[in-house]
Amino acid sequence: MNIDIIFKIAAVGLIVAVINQVLTRSGREEYTMITTLAGIIIVLMMILPYIGTFFDYLRTVFDL
């Protein structure tokens, strides 16, 4: 597994955290939830190929 994906996930987390703080301080709490959901969706899209590879590996290990 590439360590680069961990840094990308951390970068998305930091960006979402900063945006959430800015939105909360400016009184836009309704947009913080949308920002958080967008961050989760972005991270899931990034790790989706790795999840597929993981399940393929499990199939070969257990001969399914």
CSV table of C-alpha atoms in Angstrom, one decimal:
chain,number,residue,atom,x,y,z
A,1,MET,CA,0.0,0.0,0.0
A,2,ASN,CA,1.2,3.4,-0.9
A,3,ILE,CA,1.8,5.8,2.0
A,4,ASP,CA,0.9,8.7,-0.3
A,5,ILE,CA,-2.9,7.9,0.1
A,6,ILE,CA,-2.6,8.5,3.9
A,7,PHE,CA,-1.1,12.0,3.3
A,8,LYS,CA,-3.9,12.8,0.8
A,9,ILE,CA,-6.6,11.7,3.3
A,10,ALA,CA,-4.9,13.8,6.0
A,11,ALA,CA,-4.8,16.8,3.7
A,12,VAL,CA,-8.5,16.5,2.9
A,13,GLY,CA,-9.2,16.2,6.7
A,14,LEU,CA,-7.2,19.3,7.5
A,15,ILE,CA,-8.8,21.4,4.7
A,16,VAL,CA,-12.3,20.3,5.8
A,17,ALA,CA,-11.5,21.1,9.4
A,18,VAL,CA,-10.3,24.6,8.5
A,19,ILE,CA,-13.3,25.3,6.3
A,20,ASN,CA,-15.6,24.0,9.1
A,21,GLN,CA,-14.0,26.4,11.6
A,22,VAL,CA,-14.3,29.4,9.3
A,23,LEU,CA,-17.9,28.6,8.6
A,24,THR,CA,-18.8,28.1,12.2
A,25,ARG,CA,-17.2,31.4,13.2
A,26,SER,CA,-19.0,33.2,10.5
A,27,GLY,CA,-22.4,31.9,11.6
A,28,ARG,CA,-23.0,29.5,8.8
A,29,GLU,CA,-23.5,26.3,10.8
A,30,GLU,CA,-25.8,24.8,8.1
A,31,TYR,CA,-23.0,24.7,5.6
A,32,THR,CA,-20.6,22.9,8.0
A,33,MET,CA,-22.5,19.6,7.6
A,34,ILE,CA,-22.4,19.9,3.8
A,35,THR,CA,-18.7,20.5,4.0
A,36,THR,CA,-18.1,17.5,6.2
A,37,LEU,CA,-20.2,15.2,4.0
A,38,ALA,CA,-18.3,16.4,0.9
A,39,GLY,CA,-15.0,15.6,2.7
A,40,ILE,CA,-16.2,12.1,3.5
A,41,ILE,CA,-17.4,11.5,0.0
A,42,ILE,CA,-14.0,12.7,-1.4
A,43,VAL,CA,-12.1,10.4,0.9
A,44,LEU,CA,-14.4,7.4,0.0
A,45,MET,CA,-13.8,8.0,-3.7
A,46,MET,CA,-10.1,8.1,-3.0
A,47,ILE,CA,-10.0,4.7,-1.2
A,48,LEU,CA,-12.6,2.9,-3.3
A,49,PRO,CA,-9.9,1.3,-5.6
A,50,TYR,CA,-8.0,0.1,-2.5
A,51,ILE,CA,-11.1,-1.6,-1.1
A,52,GLY,CA,-11.7,-3.4,-4.4
A,53,THR,CA,-8.1,-4.6,-4.4
A,54,PHE,CA,-8.5,-5.8,-0.8
A,55,PHE,CA,-11.6,-7.9,-1.6
A,56,ASP,CA,-9.8,-9.4,-4.6
A,57,TYR,CA,-6.9,-10.3,-2.3
A,58,LEU,CA,-9.3,-11.9,0.2
A,59,ARG,CA,-10.9,-14.0,-2.7
A,60,THR,CA,-7.5,-15.3,-3.7
A,61,VAL,CA,-6.4,-16.1,-0.1
A,62,PHE,CA,-9.6,-18.0,0.7
A,63,ASP,CA,-10.2,-19.5,-2.8
A,64,LEU,CA,-13.7,-18.0,-3.1
